[in-house]
Short mmCIF file of C-alpha atoms in Angstrom, two decimals:
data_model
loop_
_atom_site.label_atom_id
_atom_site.label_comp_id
_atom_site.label_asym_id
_atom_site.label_seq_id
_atom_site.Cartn_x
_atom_site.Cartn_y
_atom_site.Cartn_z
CA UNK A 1 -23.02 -13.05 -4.64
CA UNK A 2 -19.50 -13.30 -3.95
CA UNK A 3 -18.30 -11.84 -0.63
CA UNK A 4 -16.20 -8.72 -1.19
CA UNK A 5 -12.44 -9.11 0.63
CA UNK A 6 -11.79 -6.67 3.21
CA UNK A 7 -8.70 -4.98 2.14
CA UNK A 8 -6.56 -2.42 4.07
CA UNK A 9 -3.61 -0.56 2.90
CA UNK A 10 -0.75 -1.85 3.96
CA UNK A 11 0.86 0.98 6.28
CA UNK A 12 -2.57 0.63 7.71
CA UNK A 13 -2.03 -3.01 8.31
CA UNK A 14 1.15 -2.28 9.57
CA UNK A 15 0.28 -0.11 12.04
CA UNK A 16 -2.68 -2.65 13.49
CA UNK A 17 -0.17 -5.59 13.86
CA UNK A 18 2.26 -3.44 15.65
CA UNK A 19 -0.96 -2.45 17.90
CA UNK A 20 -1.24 -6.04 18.99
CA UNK A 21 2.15 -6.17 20.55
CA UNK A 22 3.09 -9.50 21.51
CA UNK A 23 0.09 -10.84 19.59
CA UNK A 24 0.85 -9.55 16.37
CA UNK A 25 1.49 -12.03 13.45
CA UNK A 26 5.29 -13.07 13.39
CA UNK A 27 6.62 -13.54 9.65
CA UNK A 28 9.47 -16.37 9.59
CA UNK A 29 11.45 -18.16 7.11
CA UNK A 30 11.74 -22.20 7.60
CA UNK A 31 14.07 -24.64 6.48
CA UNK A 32 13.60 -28.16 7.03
CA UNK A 33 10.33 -30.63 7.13
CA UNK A 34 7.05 -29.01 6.19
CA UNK A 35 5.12 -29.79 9.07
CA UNK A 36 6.31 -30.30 13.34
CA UNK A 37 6.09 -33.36 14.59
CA UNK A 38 4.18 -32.07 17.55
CA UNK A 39 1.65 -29.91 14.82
CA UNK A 40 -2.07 -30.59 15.82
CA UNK A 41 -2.90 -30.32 12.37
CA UNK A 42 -1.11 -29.92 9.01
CA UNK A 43 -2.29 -30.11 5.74
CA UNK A 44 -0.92 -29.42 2.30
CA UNK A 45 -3.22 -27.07 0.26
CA UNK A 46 -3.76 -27.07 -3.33
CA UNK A 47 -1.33 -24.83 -5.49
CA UNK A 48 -2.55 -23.28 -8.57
CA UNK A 49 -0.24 -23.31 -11.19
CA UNK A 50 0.14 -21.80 -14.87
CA UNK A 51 1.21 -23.43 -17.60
CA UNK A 52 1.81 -20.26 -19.49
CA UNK A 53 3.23 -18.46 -15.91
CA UNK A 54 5.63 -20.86 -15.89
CA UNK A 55 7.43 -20.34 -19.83
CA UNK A 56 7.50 -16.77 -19.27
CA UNK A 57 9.00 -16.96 -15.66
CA UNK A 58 11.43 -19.27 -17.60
CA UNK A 59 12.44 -17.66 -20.51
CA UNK A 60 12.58 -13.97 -18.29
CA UNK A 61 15.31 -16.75 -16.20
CA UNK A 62 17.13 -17.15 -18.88
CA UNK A 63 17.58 -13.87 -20.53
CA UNK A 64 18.63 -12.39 -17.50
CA UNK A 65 20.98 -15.63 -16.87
CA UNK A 66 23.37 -14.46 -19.68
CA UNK A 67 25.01 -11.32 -18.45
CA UNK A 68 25.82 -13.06 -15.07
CA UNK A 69 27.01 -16.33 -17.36
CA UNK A 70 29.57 -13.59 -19.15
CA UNK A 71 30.48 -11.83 -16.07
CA UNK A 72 31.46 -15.22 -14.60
CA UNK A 73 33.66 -15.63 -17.84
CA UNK A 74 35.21 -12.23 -17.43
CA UNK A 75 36.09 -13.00 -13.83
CA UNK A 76 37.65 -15.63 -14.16
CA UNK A 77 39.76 -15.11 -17.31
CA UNK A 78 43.45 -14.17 -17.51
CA UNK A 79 44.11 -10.28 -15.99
CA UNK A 80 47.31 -8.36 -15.17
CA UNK A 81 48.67 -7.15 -11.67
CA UNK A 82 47.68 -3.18 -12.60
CA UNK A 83 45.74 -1.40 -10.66
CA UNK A 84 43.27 -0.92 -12.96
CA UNK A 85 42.97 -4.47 -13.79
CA UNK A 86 41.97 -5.09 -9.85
CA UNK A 87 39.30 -2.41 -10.28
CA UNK A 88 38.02 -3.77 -13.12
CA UNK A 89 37.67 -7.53 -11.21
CA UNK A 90 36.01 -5.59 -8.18
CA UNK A 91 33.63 -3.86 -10.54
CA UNK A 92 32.28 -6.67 -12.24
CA UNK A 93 32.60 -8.64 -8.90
CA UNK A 94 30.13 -6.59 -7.26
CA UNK A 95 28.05 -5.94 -10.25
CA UNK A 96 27.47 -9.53 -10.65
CA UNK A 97 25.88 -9.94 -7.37
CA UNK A 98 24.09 -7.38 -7.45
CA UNK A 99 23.43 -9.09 -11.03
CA UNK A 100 22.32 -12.14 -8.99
CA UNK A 101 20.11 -10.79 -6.53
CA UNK A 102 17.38 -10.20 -9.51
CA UNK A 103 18.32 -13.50 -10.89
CA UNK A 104 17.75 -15.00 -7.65
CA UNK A 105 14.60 -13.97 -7.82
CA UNK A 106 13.77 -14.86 -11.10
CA UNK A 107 14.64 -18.03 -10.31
CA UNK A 108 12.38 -18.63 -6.93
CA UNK A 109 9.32 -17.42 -8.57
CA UNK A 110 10.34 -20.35 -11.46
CA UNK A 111 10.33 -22.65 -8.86
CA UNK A 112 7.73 -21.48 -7.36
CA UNK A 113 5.27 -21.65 -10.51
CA UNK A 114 6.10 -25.72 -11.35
CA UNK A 115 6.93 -26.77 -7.65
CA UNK A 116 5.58 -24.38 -5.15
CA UNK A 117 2.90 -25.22 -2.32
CA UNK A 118 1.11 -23.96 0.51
CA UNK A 119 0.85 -25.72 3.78
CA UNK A 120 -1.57 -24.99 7.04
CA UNK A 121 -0.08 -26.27 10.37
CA UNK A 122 -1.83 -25.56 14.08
CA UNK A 123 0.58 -25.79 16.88
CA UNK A 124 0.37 -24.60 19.75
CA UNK A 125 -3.21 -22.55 19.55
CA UNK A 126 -1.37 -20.55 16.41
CA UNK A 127 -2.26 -21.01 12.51
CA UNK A 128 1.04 -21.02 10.72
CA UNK A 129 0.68 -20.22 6.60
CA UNK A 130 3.74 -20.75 4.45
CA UNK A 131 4.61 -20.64 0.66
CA UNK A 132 7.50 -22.14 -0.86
CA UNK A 133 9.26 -25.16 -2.06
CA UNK A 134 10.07 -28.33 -0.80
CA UNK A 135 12.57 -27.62 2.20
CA UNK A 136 11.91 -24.39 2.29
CA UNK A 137 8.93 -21.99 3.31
CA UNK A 138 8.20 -18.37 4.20
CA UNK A 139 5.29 -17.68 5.81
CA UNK A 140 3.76 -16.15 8.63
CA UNK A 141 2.42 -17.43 12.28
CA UNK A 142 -1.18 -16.16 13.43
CA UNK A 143 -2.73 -16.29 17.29
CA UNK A 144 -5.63 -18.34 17.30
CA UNK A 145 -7.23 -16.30 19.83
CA UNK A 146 -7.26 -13.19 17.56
CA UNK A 147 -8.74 -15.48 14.36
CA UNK A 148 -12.72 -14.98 13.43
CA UNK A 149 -14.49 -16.31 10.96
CA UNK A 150 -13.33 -19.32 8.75
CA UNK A 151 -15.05 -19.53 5.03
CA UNK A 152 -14.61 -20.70 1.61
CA UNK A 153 -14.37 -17.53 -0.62
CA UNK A 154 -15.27 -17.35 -4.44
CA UNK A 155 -12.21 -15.16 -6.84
CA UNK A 156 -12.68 -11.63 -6.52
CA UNK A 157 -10.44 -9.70 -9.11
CA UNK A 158 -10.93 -6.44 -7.21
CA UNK A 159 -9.85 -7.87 -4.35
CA UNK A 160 -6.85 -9.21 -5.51
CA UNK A 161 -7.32 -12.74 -5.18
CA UNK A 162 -9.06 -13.93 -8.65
CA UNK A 163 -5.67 -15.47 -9.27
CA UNK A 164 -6.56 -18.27 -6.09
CA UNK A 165 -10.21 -19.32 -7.50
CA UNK A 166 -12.25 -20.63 -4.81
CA UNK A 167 -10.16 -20.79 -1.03
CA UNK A 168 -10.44 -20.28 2.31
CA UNK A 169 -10.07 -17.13 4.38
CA UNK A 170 -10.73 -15.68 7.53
CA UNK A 171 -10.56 -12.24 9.73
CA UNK A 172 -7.80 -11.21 11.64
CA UNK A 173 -6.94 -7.34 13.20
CA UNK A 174 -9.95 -6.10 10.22
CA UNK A 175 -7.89 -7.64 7.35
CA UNK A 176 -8.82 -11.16 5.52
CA UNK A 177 -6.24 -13.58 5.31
CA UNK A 178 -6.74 -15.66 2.18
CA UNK A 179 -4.87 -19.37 1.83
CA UNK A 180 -4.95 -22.60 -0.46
CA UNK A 181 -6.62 -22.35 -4.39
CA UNK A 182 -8.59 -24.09 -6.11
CA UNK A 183 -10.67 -25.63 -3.49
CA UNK A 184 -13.33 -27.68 -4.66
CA UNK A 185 -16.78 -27.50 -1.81
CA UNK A 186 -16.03 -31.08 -0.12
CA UNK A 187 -12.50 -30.21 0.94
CA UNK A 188 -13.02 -27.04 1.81
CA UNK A 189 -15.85 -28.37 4.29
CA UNK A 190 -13.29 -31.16 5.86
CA UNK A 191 -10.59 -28.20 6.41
CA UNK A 192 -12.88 -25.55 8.04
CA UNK A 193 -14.39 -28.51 10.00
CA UNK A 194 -10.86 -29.03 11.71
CA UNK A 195 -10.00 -25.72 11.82
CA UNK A 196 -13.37 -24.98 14.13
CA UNK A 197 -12.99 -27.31 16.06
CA UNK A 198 -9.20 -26.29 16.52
CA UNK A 199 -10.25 -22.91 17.30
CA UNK A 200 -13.66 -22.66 18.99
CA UNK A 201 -13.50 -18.60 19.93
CA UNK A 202 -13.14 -18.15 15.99
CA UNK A 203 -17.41 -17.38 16.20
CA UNK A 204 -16.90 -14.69 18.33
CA UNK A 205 -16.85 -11.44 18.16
CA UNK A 206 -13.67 -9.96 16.60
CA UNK A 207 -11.35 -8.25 19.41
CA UNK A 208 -11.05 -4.57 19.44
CA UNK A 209 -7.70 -3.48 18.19
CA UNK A 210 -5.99 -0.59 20.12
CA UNK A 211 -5.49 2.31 19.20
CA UNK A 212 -1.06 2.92 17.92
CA UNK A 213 0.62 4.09 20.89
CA UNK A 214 1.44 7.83 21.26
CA UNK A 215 4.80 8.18 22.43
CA UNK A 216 4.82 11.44 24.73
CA UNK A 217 7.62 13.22 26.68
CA UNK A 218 9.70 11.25 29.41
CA UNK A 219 8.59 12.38 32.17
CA UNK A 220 11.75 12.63 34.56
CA UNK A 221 9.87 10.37 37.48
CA UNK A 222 9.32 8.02 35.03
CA UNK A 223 9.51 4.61 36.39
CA UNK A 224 11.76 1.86 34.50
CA UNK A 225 9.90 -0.36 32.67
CA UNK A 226 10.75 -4.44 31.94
CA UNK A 227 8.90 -4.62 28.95
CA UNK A 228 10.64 -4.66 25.35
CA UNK A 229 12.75 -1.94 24.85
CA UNK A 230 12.44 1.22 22.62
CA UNK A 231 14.69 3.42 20.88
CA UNK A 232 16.78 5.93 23.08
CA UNK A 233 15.13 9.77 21.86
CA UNK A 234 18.22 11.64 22.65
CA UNK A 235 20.00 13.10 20.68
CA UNK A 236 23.44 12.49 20.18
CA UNK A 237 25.77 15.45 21.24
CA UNK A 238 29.51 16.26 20.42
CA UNK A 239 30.88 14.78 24.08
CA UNK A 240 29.28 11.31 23.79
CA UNK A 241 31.53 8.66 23.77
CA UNK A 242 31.13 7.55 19.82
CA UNK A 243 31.42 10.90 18.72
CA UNK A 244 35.05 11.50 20.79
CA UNK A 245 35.86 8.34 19.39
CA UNK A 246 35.17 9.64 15.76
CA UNK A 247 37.20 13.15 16.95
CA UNK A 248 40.30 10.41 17.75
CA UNK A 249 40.26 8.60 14.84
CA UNK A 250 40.28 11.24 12.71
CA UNK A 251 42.99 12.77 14.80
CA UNK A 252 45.74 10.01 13.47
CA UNK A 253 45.64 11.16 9.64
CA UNK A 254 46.61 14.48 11.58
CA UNK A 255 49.68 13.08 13.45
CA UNK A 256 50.73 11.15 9.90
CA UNK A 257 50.52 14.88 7.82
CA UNK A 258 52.96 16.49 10.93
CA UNK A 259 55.18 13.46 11.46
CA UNK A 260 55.15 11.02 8.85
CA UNK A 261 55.00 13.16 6.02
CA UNK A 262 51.46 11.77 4.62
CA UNK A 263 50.55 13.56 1.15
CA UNK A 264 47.05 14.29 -0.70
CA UNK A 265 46.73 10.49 -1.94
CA UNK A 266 47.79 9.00 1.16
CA UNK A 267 44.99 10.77 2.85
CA UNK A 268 41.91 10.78 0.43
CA UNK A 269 43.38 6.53 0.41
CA UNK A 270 42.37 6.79 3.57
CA UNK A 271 39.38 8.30 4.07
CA UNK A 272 38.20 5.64 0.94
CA UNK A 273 39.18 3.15 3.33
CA UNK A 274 36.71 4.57 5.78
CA UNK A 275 33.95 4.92 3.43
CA UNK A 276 34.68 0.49 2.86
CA UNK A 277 34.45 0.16 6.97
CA UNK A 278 31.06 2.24 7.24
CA UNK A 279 29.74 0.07 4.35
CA UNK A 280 30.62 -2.70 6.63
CA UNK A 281 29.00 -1.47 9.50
CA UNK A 282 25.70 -0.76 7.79
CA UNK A 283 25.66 -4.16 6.36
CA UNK A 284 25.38 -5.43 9.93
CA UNK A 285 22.61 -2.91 10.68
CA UNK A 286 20.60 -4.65 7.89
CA UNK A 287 21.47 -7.69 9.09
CA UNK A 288 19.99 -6.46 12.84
CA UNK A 289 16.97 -4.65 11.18
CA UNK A 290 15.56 -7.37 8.34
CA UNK A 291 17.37 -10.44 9.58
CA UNK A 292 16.12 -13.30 6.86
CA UNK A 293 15.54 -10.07 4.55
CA UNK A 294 18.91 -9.42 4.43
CA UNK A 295 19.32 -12.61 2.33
CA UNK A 296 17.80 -10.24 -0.74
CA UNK A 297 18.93 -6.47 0.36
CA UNK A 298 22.83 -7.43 1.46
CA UNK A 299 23.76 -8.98 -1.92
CA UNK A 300 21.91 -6.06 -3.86
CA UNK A 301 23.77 -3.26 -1.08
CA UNK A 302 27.25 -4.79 -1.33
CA UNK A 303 26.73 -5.00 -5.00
CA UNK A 304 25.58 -1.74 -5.70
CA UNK A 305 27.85 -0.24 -2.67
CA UNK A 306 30.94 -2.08 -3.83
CA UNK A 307 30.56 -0.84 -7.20
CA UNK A 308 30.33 2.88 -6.22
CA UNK A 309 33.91 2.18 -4.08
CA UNK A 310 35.55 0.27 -6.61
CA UNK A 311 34.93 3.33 -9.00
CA UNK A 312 35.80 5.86 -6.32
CA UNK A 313 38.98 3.74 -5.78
CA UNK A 314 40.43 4.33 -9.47
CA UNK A 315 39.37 7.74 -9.43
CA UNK A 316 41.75 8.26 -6.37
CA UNK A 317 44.52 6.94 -8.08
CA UNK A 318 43.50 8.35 -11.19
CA UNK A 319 43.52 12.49 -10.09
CA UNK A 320 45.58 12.08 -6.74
CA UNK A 321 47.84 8.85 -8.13
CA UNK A 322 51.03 11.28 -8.83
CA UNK A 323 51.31 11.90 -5.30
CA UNK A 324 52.39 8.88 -5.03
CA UNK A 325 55.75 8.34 -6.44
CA UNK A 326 56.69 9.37 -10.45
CA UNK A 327 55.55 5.82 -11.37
CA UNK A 328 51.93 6.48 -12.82
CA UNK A 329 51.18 3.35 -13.32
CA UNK A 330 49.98 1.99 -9.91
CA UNK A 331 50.58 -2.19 -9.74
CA UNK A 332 48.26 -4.30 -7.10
CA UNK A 333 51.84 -4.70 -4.70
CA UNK A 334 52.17 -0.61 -4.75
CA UNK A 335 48.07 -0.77 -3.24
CA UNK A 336 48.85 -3.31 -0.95
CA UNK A 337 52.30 -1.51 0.62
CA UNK A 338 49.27 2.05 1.16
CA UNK A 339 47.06 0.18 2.84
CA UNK A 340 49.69 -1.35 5.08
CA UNK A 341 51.48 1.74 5.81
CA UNK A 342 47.69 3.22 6.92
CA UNK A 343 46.23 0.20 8.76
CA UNK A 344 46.68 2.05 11.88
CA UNK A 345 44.65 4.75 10.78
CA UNK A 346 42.11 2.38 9.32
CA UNK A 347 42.02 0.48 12.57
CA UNK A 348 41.17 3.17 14.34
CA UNK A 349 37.90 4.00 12.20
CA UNK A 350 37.27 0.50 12.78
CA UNK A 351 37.46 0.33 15.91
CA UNK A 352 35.57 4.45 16.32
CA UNK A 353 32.65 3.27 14.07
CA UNK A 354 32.05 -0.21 15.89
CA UNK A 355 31.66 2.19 18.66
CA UNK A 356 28.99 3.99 17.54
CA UNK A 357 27.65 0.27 16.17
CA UNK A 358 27.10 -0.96 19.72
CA UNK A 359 26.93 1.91 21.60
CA UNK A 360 24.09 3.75 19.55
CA UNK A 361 22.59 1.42 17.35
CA UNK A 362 22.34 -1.34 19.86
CA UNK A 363 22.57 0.10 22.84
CA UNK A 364 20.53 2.53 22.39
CA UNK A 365 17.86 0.63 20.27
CA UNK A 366 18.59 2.70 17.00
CA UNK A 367 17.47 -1.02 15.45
CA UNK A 368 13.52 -0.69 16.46
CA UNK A 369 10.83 0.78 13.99
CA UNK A 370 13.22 0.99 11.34
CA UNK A 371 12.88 -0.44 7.61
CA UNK A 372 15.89 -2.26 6.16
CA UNK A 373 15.36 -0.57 2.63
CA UNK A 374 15.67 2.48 4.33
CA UNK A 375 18.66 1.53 6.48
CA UNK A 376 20.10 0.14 2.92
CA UNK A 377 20.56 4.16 1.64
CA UNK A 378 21.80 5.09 4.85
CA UNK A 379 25.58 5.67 4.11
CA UNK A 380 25.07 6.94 0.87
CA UNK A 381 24.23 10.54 2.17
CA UNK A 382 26.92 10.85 4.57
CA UNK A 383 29.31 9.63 2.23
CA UNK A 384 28.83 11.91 -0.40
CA UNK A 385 28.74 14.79 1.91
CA UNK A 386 32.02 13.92 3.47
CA UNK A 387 33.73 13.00 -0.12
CA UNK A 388 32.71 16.18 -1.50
CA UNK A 389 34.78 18.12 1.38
CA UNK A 390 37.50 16.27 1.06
CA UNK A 391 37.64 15.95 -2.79
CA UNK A 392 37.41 19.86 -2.68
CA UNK A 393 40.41 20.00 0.08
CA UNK A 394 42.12 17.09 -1.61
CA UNK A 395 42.67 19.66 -5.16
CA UNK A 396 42.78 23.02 -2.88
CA UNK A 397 45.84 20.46 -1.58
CA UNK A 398 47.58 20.12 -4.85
CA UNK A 399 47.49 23.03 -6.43
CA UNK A 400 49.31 25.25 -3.29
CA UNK A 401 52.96 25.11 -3.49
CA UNK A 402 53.24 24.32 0.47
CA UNK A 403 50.11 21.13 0.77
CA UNK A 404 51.05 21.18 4.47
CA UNK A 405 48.28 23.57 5.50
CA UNK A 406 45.72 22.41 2.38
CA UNK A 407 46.48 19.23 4.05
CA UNK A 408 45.78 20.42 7.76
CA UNK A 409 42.43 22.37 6.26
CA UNK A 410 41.45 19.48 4.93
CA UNK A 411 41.26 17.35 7.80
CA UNK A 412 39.74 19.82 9.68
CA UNK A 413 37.09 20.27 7.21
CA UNK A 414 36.68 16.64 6.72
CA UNK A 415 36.09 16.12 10.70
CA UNK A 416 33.61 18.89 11.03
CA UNK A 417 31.68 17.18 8.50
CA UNK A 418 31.82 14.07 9.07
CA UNK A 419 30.56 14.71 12.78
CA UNK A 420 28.01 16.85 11.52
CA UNK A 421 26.95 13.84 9.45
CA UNK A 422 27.17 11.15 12.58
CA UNK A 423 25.51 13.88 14.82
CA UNK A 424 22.45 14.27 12.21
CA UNK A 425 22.35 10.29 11.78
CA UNK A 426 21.80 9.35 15.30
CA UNK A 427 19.47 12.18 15.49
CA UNK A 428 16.89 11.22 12.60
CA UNK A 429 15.35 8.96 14.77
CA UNK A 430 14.51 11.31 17.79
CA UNK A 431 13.66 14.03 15.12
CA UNK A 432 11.32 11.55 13.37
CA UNK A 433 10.18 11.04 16.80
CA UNK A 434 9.20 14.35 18.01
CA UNK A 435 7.62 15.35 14.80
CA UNK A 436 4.97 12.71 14.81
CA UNK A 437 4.15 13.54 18.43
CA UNK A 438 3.88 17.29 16.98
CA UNK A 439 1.85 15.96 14.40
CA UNK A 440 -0.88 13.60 16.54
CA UNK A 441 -1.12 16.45 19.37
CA UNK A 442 -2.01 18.88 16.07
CA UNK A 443 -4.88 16.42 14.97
CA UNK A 444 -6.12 16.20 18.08
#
């Protein structure tokens, strides 16, 4: 009778490899040779592969291979110096990498089906498992001194691994790690016969994982700690220094509306601009949170992020554009002359939001426990909330014969909620936080 797989769900799983600490399983990508020179064992492990798997993954390739193929076309064909003709490059600019991103994918899992393997190294009393192609691997790097009980398993559909046919597995933190397919009984023996020997306490008894830790209140005698750091559970308040620096930057659009006599378009320009520099900003958060991840989930954000602004860009032009000058139609130089009059403005957000970059989200370890697909929608809820004020102040603006004190109102508004907005983002985490400690003190 076939053994049944031990499977966990995966938040569960998740939770019992952050309970090991130190000793949980690190996930890597590699690039380069297959194997270490100083491995104590490597072997390549038989790859089961689909003939039919492989047409499919081909011919999904190439269907979705033709709209980037006539994007690429568009791109680079013949196009004006309008405004709307730049819009029209950034749209399909970012649409075709977000495009990509799926056809990225498409592609890997092609290569995977007709080249793919699966390699076992032991270095350094650690089992390393990767997938991939030749030159490059993602896989994942177990302690030895946390792995029980090697064994050739039969396919078990219900389990999930039918698709493998007979392999190897063994226990680790109350989940089975499966690896290799296709193993026929003599090769199997020679592997687990190494891998024994490699790791003797495997027969053991498996080690009792602890409990998640329960983060309570700081107590205010608490004693610095050297371990790894956690995330700062304060919340942010108005005085701290990346929310005065937010005040100041938005104080400049201010000082251009008394004494440079800014308009409506020059100002919702602007705070466009600002919208770009927080995309930035979050990009390197992703980068921080998912680090090889971001490889998938930056091309899809700027993409789909750089879309939504490129749109958001025409539509400034488009209902604020005759604030401008009488010229209606807006040419790439006229862009070019805005953003040059603003840069100081727009260097100032820069410089305000890098602030709250290192000063929050590193500094205060705003990075730790989160998910980069979460972290990916961040700016999308701030954004609208703070381009639906000023949209509403931006046409309050134009209709009033005097747009000096629209203008003014504006701003104001546009401050109050975009601090409100930085203020409740630096918060979720300590809110998050404090809820789950709510929550575990309830159960208990």
């Amino acid at each position: 009778m076939a053994r049944k797989k031990n499977r966990i769900p995966f938040a569960e799983r998740r939770r019992k490899y952050r309970a090991l600490g130190e000793m949980a399983p690190k996930f890597s990508l590699a690039i380069g040779p297959q194997f270490s020179a100083q491995s104590d064992f490597s072997v390549t492990l038989p790859f089961k592969r689909s003939k039919i798997a492989i047409v499919v993954s081909g011919l999904f390739l190439i269907a979705f291979s033709f709209p980037l193929v006539g994007v690429v076309g568009e791109l680079i064909g013949d196009s004006d110096d309008s405004l709307f003709s730049l819009v029209s490059f950034l749209f399909l600019l970012f649409w075709g990498l977000g495009w990509s991103v799926g056809v990225a994918i498409l592609a890997l899992v092609f290569l995977m089906l007709c080249f793919g393997r699966e390699t076992l190294e032991v270095k350094d009393s650690s089992l390393i498992l990767r997938v991939g192609i030749p030159g490059v691997g993602f896989g994942a790097t177990y302690p030895g001194s946390l792995i029980r009980n090697f064994r050739r398993e039969q396919p078990n559909e219900e389990a999930g691994s039918g698709w493998r046919g007979a392999h190897l597995g063994f226990d680790l933190a109350g989940d089975t790690i499966g690896f290799g397919s296709e193993i026929d009984a003599e090769r199997a023996h020679r592997i687990l016969a190494d891998l024994i020997r490699l790791f003797p306490e495997q027969g053991q008894a498996t080690p009792e994982i602890p409990p998640a830790p329960v983060v309570e209140e700081q107590a205010a005698t608490a004693q610095p700690s050297s371990a790894a750091p956690s995330p700062d559970l304060t919340p942010l308040r108005w005085h701290s220094l990346s929310s005065l620096a937010l005040i100041a930057a938005n104080m400049i659009p201010l000082l251009g509306v008394l004494f440079f006599a800014w308009d409506v378009g020059e100002i919702m320009l602007l705070f466009w601009a600002e919208s770009a520099v927080i995309g930035f900003y979050n990009l390197l958060k992703m980068i921080k949170i998912g680090k090889w991840a971001t490889l998938l989930f930056g091309p899809f954000f700027v993409g789909h992020y750089g879309g939504f602004m490129a749109g958001h860009l025409l539509f400034i032009y488009g209902f604020f554009g005759n604030s401008f000058g009488e010229n209606t139609d807006i040419d790439q130089q006229q862009l070019f002359a805005d953003f040059a009059m603003l840069s100081p403005a727009l260097l100032a957000f820069f410089v305000s939001h890098g602030i709250s970059y290192f000063n929050n989200f590193l500094g205060r370890h705003e990075y730790l426990n989160k998910d980069i697909s979460a972290q990916m929608g961040q700016p999308y809820k701030r954004i609208i909330i703070m381009h639906v004020t000023i949209i509403f102040g931006g046409f309050l603006a134009m209709t009033l014969e005097s747009a000096l004190p629209a203008l003014l109102l504006l701003i104001v508004l546009k401050v109050a909620a975009d601090l409100r907005g930085h203020l409740r983002e630096h918060g979720t985490t300590a809110n998050k936080q404090a809820d789950n400690n709510e929550k575990r003190k309830a159960a208990v």
